[in-house]
PDB file of C-alpha atoms in Angstrom:
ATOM      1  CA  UNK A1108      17.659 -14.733   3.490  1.00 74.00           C
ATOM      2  CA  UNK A1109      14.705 -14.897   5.448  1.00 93.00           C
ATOM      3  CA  UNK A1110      11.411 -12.988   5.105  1.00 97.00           C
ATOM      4  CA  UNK A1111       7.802 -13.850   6.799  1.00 98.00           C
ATOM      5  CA  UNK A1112       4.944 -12.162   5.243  1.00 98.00           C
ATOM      6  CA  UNK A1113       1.185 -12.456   6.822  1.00 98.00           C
ATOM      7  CA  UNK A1114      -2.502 -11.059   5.646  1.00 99.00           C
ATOM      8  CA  UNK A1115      -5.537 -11.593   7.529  1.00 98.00           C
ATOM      9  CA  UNK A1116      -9.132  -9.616   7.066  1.00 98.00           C
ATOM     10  CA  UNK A1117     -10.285  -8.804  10.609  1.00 98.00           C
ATOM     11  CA  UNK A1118     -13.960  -8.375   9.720  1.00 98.00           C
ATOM     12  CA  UNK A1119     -13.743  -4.952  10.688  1.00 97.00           C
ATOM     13  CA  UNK A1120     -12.654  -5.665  14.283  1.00 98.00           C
ATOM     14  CA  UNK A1121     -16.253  -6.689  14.935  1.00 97.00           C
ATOM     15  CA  UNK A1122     -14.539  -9.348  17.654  1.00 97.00           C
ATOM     16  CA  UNK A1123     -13.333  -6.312  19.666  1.00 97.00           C
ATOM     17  CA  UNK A1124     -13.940  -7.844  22.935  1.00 97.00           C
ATOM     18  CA  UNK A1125     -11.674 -10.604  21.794  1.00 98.00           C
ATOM     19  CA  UNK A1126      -9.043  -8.258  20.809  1.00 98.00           C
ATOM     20  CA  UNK A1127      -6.144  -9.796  23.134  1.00 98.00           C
ATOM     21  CA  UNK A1128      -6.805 -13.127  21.324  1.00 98.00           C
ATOM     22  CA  UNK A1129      -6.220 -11.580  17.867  1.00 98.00           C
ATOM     23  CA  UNK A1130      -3.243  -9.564  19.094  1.00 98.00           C
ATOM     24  CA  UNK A1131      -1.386 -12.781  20.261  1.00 98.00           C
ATOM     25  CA  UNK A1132      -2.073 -14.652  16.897  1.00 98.00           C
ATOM     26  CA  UNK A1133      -0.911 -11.617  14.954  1.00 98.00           C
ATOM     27  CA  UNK A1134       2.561 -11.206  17.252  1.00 98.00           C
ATOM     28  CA  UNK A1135       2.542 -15.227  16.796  1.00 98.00           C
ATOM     29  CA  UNK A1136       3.324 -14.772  13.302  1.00 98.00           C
ATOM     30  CA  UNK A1137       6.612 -12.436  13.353  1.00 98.00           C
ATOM     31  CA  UNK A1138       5.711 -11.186   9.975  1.00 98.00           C
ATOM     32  CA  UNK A1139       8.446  -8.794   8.348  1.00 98.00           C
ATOM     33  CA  UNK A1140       5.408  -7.225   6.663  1.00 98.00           C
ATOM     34  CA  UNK A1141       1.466  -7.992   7.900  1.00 98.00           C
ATOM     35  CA  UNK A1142      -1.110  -6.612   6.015  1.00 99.00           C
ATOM     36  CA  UNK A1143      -4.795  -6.570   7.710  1.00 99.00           C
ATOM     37  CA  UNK A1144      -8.015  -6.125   5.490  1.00 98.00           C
ATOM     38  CA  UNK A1145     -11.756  -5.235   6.618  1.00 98.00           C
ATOM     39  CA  UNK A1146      -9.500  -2.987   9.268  1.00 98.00           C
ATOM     40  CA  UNK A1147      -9.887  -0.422  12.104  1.00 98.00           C
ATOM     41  CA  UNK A1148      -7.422   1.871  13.620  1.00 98.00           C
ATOM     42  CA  UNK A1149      -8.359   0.775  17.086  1.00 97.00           C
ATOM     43  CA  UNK A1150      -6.647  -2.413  15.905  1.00 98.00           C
ATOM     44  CA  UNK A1151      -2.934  -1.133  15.839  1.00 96.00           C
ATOM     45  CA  UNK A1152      -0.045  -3.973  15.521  1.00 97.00           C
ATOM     46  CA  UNK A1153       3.746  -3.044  17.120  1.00 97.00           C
ATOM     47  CA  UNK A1154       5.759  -2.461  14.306  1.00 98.00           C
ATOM     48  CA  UNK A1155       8.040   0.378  12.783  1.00 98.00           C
ATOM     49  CA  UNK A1156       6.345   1.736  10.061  1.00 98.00           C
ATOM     50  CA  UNK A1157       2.744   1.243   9.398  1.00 98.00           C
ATOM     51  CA  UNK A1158       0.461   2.473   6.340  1.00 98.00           C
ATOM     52  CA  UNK A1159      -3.262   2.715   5.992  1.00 98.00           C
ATOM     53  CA  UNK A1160      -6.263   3.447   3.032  1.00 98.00           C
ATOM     54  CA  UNK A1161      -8.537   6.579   4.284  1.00 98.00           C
ATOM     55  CA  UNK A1162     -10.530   6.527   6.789  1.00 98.00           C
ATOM     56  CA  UNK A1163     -13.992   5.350   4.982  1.00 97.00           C
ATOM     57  CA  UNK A1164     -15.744   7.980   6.854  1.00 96.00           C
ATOM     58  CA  UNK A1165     -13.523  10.693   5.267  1.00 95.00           C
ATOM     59  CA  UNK A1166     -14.645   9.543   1.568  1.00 96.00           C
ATOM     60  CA  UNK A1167     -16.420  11.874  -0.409  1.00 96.00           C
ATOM     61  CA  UNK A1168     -20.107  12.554  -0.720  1.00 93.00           C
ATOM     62  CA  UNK A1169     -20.199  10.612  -4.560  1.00 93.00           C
ATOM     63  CA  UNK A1170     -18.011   7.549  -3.291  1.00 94.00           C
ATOM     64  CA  UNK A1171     -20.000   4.439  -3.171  1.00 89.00           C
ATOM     65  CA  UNK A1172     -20.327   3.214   0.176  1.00 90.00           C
ATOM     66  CA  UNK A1173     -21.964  -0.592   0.582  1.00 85.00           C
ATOM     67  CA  UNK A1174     -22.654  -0.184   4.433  1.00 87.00           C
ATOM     68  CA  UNK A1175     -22.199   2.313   7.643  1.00 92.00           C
ATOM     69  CA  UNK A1176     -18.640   2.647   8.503  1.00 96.00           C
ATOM     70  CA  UNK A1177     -17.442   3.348  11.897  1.00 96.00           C
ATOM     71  CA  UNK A1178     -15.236   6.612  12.412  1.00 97.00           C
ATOM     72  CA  UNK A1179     -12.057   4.430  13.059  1.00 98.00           C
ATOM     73  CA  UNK A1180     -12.457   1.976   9.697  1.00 98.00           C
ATOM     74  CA  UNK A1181     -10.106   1.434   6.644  1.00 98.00           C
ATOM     75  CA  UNK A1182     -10.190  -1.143   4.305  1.00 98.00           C
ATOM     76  CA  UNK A1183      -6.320  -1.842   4.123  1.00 98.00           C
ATOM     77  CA  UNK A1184      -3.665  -1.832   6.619  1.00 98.00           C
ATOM     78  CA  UNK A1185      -0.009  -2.354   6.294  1.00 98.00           C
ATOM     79  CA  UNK A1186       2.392  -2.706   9.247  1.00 98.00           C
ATOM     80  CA  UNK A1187       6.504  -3.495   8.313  1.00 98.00           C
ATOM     81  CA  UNK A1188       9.574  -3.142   9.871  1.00 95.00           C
ATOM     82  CA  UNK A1189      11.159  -1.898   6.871  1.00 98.00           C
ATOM     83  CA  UNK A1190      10.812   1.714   5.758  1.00 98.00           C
ATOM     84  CA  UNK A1191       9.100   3.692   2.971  1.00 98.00           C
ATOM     85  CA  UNK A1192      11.012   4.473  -0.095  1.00 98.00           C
ATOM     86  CA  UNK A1193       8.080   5.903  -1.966  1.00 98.00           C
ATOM     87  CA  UNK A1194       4.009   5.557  -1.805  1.00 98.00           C
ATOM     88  CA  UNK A1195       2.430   4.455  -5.241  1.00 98.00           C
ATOM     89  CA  UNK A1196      -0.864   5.285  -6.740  1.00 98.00           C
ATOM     90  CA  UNK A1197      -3.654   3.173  -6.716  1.00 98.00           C
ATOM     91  CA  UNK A1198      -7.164   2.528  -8.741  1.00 97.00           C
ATOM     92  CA  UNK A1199      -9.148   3.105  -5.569  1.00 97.00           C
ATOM     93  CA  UNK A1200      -6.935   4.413  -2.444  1.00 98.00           C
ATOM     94  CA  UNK A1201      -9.671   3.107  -0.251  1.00 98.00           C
ATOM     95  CA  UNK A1202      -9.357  -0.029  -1.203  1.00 98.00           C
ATOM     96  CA  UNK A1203      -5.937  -0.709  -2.321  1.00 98.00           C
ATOM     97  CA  UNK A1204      -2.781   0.654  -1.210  1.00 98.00           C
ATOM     98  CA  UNK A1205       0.969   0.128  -2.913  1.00 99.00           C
ATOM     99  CA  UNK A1206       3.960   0.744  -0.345  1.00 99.00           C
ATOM    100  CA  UNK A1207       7.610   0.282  -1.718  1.00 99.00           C
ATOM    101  CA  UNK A1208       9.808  -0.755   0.867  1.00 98.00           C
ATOM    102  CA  UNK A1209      13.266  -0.944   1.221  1.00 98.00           C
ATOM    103  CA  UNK A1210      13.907  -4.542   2.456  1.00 98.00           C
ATOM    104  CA  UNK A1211      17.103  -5.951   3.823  1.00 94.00           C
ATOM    105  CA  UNK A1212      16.927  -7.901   0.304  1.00 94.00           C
ATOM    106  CA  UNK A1213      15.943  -5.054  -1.921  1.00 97.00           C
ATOM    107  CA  UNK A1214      13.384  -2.667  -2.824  1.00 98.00           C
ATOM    108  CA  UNK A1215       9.669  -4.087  -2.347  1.00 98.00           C
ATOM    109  CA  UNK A1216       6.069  -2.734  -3.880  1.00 99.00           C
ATOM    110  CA  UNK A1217       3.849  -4.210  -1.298  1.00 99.00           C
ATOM    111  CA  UNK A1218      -0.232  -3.679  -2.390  1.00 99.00           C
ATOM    112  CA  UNK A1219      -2.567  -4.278  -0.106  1.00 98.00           C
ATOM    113  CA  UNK A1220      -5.647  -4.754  -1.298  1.00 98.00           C
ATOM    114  CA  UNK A1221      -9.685  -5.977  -1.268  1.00 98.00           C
ATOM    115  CA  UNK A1222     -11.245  -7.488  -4.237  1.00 97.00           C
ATOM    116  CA  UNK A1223     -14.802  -7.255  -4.021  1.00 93.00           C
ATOM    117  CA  UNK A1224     -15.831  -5.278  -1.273  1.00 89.00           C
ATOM    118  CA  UNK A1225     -19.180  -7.602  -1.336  1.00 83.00           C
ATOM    119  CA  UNK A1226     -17.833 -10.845  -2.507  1.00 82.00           C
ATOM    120  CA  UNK A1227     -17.425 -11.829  -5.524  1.00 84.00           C
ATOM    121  CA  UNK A1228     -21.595 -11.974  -6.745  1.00 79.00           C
ATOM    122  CA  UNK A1229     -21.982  -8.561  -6.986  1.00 83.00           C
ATOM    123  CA  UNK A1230     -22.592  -6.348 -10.650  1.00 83.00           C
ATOM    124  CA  UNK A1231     -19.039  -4.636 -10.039  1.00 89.00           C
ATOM    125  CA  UNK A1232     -16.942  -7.554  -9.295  1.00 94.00           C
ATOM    126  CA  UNK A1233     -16.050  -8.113 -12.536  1.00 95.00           C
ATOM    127  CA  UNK A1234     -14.724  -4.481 -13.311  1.00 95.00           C
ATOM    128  CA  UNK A1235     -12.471  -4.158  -9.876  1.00 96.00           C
ATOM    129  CA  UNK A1236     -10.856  -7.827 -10.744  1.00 97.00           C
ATOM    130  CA  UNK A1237     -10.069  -5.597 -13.910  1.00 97.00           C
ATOM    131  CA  UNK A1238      -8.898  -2.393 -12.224  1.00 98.00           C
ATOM    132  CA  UNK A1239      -6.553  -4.837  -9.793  1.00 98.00           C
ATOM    133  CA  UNK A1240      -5.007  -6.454 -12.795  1.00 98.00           C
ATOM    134  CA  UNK A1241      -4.290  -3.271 -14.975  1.00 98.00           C
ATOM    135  CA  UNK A1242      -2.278  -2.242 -11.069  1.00 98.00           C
ATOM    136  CA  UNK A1243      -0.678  -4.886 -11.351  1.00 98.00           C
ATOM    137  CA  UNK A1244       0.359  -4.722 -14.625  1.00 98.00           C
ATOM    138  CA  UNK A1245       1.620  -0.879 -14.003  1.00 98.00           C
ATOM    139  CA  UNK A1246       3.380  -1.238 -10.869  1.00 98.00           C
ATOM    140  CA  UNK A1247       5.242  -4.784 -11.558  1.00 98.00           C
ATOM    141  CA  UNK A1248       6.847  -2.774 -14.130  1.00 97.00           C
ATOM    142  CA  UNK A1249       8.781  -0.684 -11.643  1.00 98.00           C
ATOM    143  CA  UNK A1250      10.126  -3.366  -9.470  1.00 98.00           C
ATOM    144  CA  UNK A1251       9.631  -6.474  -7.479  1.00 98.00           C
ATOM    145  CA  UNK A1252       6.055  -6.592  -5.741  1.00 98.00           C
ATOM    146  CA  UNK A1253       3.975  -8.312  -3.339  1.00 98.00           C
ATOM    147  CA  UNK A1254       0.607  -8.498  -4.003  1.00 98.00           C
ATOM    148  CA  UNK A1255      -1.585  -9.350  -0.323  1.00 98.00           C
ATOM    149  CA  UNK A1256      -5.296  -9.405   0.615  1.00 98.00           C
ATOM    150  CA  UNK A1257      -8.768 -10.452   0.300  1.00 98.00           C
ATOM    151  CA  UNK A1258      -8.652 -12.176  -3.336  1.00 98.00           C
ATOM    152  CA  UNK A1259     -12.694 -13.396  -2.449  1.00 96.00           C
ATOM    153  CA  UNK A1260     -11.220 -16.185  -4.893  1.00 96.00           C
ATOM    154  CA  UNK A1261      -9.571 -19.717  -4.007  1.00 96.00           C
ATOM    155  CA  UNK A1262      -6.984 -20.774  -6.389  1.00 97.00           C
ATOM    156  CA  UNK A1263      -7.231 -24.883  -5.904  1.00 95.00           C
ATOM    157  CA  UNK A1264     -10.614 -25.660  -4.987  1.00 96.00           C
ATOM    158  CA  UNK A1265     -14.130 -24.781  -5.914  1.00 93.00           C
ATOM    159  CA  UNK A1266     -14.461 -23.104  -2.215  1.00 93.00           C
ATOM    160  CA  UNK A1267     -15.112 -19.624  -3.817  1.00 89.00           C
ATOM    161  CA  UNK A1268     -14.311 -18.564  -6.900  1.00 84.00           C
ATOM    162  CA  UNK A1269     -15.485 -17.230 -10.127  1.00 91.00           C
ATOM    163  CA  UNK A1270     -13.466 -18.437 -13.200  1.00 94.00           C
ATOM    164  CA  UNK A1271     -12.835 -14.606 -14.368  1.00 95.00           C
ATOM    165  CA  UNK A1272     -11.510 -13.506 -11.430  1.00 96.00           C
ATOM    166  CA  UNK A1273      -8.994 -17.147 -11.378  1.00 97.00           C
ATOM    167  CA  UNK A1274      -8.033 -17.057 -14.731  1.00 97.00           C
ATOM    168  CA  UNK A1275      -7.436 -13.081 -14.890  1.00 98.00           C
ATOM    169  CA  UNK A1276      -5.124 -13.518 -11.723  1.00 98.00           C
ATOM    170  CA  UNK A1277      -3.310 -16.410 -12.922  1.00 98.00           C
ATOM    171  CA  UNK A1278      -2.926 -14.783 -16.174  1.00 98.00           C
ATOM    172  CA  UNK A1279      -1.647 -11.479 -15.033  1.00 98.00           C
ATOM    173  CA  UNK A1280       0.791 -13.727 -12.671  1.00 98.00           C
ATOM    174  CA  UNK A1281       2.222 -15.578 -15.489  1.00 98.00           C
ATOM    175  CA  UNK A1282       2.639 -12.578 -17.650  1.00 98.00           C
ATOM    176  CA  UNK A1283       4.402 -10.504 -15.242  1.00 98.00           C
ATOM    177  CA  UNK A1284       6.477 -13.494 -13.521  1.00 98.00           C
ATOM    178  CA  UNK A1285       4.796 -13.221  -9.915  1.00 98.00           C
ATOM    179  CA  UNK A1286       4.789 -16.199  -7.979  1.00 98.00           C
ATOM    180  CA  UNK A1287       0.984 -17.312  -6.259  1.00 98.00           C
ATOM    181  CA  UNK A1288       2.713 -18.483  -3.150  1.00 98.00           C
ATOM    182  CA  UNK A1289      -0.826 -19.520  -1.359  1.00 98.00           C
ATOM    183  CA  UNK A1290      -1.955 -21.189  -4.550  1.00 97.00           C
ATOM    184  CA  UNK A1291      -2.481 -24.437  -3.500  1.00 97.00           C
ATOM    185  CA  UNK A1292      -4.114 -23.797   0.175  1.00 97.00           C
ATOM    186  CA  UNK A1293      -7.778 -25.208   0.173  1.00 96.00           C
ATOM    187  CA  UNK A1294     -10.452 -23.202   1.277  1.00 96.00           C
ATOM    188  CA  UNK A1295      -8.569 -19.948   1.410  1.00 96.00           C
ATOM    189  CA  UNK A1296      -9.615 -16.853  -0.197  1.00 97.00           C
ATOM    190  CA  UNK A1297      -6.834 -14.367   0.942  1.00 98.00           C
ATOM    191  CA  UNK A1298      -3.522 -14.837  -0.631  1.00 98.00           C
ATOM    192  CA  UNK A1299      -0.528 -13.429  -1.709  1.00 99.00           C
ATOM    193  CA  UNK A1300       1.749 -13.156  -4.310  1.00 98.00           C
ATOM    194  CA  UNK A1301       5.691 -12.166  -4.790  1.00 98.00           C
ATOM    195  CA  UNK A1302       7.753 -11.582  -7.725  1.00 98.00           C
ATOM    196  CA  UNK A1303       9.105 -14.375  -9.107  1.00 98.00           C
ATOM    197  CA  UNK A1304      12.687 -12.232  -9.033  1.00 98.00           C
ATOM    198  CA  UNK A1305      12.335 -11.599  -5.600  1.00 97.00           C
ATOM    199  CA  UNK A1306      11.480 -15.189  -4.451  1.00 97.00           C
ATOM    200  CA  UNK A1307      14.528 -16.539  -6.408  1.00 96.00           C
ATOM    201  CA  UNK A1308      14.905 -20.411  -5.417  1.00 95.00           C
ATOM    202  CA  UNK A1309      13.811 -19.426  -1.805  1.00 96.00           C
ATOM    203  CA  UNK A1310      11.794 -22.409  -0.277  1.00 97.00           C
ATOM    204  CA  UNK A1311       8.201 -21.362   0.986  1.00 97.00           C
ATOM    205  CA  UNK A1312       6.220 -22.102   4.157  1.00 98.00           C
ATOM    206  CA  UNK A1313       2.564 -21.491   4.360  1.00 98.00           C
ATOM    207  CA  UNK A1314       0.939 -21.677   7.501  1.00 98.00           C
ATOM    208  CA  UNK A1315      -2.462 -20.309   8.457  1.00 98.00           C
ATOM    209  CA  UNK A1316      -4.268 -19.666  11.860  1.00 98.00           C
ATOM    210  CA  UNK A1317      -7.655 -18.692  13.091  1.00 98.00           C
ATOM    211  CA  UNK A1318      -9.024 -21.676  11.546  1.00 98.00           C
ATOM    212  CA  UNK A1319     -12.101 -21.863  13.307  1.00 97.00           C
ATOM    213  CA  UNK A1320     -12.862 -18.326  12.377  1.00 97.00           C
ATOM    214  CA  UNK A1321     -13.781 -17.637  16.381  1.00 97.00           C
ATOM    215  CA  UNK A1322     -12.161 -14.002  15.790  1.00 98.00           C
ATOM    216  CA  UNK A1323     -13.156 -13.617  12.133  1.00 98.00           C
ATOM    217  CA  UNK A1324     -14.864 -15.187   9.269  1.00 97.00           C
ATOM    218  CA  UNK A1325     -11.604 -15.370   7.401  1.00 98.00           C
ATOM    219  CA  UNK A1326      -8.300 -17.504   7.901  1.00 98.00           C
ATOM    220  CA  UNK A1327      -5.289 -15.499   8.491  1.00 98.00           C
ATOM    221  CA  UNK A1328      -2.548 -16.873   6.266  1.00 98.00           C
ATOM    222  CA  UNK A1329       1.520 -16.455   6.516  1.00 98.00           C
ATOM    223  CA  UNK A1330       4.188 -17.459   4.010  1.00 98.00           C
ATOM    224  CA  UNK A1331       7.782 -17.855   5.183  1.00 98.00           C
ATOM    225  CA  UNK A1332      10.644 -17.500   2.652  1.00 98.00           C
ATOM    226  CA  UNK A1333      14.031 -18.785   3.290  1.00 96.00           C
TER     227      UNK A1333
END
């Protein structure tokens, strides 16, 4: 068994003119399943299947909106070469989107997903770490999941973090048996997770790229299980 997994927050594709650059790094990474955050549909990766939040644009009139949006900009995108059994809902569908995918090694809830829109300083971080974790909680009950994004949290160092938003995550991990596979990376902010059930005694590569942060201000970050 073999299965590559990859997130990466494009900074809403504000490095256009260097979009051949982020194209090759993505193709680089031969990811089964890539899921971008901060993304644009102008940004679109070769793959089967592919699955996207809203349009921000298309939000309605009452839905909080920290900044102009370009016409072509979604918060989640996630591109797989393995089909759609069934969509799942959400807390916010602009932010956070749940895909169940039938893998070559079983069904898969993948959620996509930004945690903090602003960081993790703002008055409202505190209830979306909550809203995440009560997903979680809901959907790891009907199968194996990945969980992949923008975390605005490192897990080993002091890089950026609030202790809520660690020990809710690590918490919520434990309880439902879901593996941190990007735990230990320093610096790193955007992880991701698997079932504990699905990883069975798999070995785990983690790899990252864009470490300069030339075509965003976040590392992109891959995890190879096999």
């Amino acid at each position: 068994m073999e299965m590559i997994i990859s997130t990466w927050n494009i900074e809403r594709f504000k490095h256009k003119d260097k979009d051949q650059q982020m194209y090759q790094l993505c193709h680089e990474q031969k990811a089964d399943i890539m899921v971008l955050t901060e993304s644009d549909r102008q940004f679109k990766q070769n793959y089967s299947y592919e699955f996207h939040t809203p349009l921000i644009t298309q939000a309605p009139a009452d839905y909080p909106l920290p900044a102009r949006y370009e016409d072509t900009e979604n918060r989640v995108s996630i591109y797989s070469n393995f089909p759609l059994v069934k969509m799942h809902e959400t807390h916010d569908k602009y932010t956070a989107i749940c895909v169940e995918l039938a893998t070559d090694y079983g069904n898969l809830l993948v959620y996509g997903t930004i945690v903090g829109i602003l960081g993790n300083r703002t008055a409202t971080f505190k209830d979306e770490v909550r809203h995440h974790i009560e997903d979680i909680q809901r959907l790891s009950k009907l199968g194996n999941m990945c969980i992949c994004g923008d975390f605005n949290c490192s897990f080993s160092d002091n890089y950026y973090l609030t202790n809520f938003a660690r020990k809710s995550f690590l918490n919520i991990f434990e309880q439902e048996n879901i593996k941190l596979l990007t735990k230990e990376q320093p610096e790193c902010i955007d992880h991701i997770a698997v079932s504990g059930d699905f990883v069975g005694d798999m070995k785990c590569k983690v790899s990252e790229w864009n470490l300069d942060k030339k075509l965003s201000d976040h590392k992109g970050i891959t995890v190879e299980l096999y």
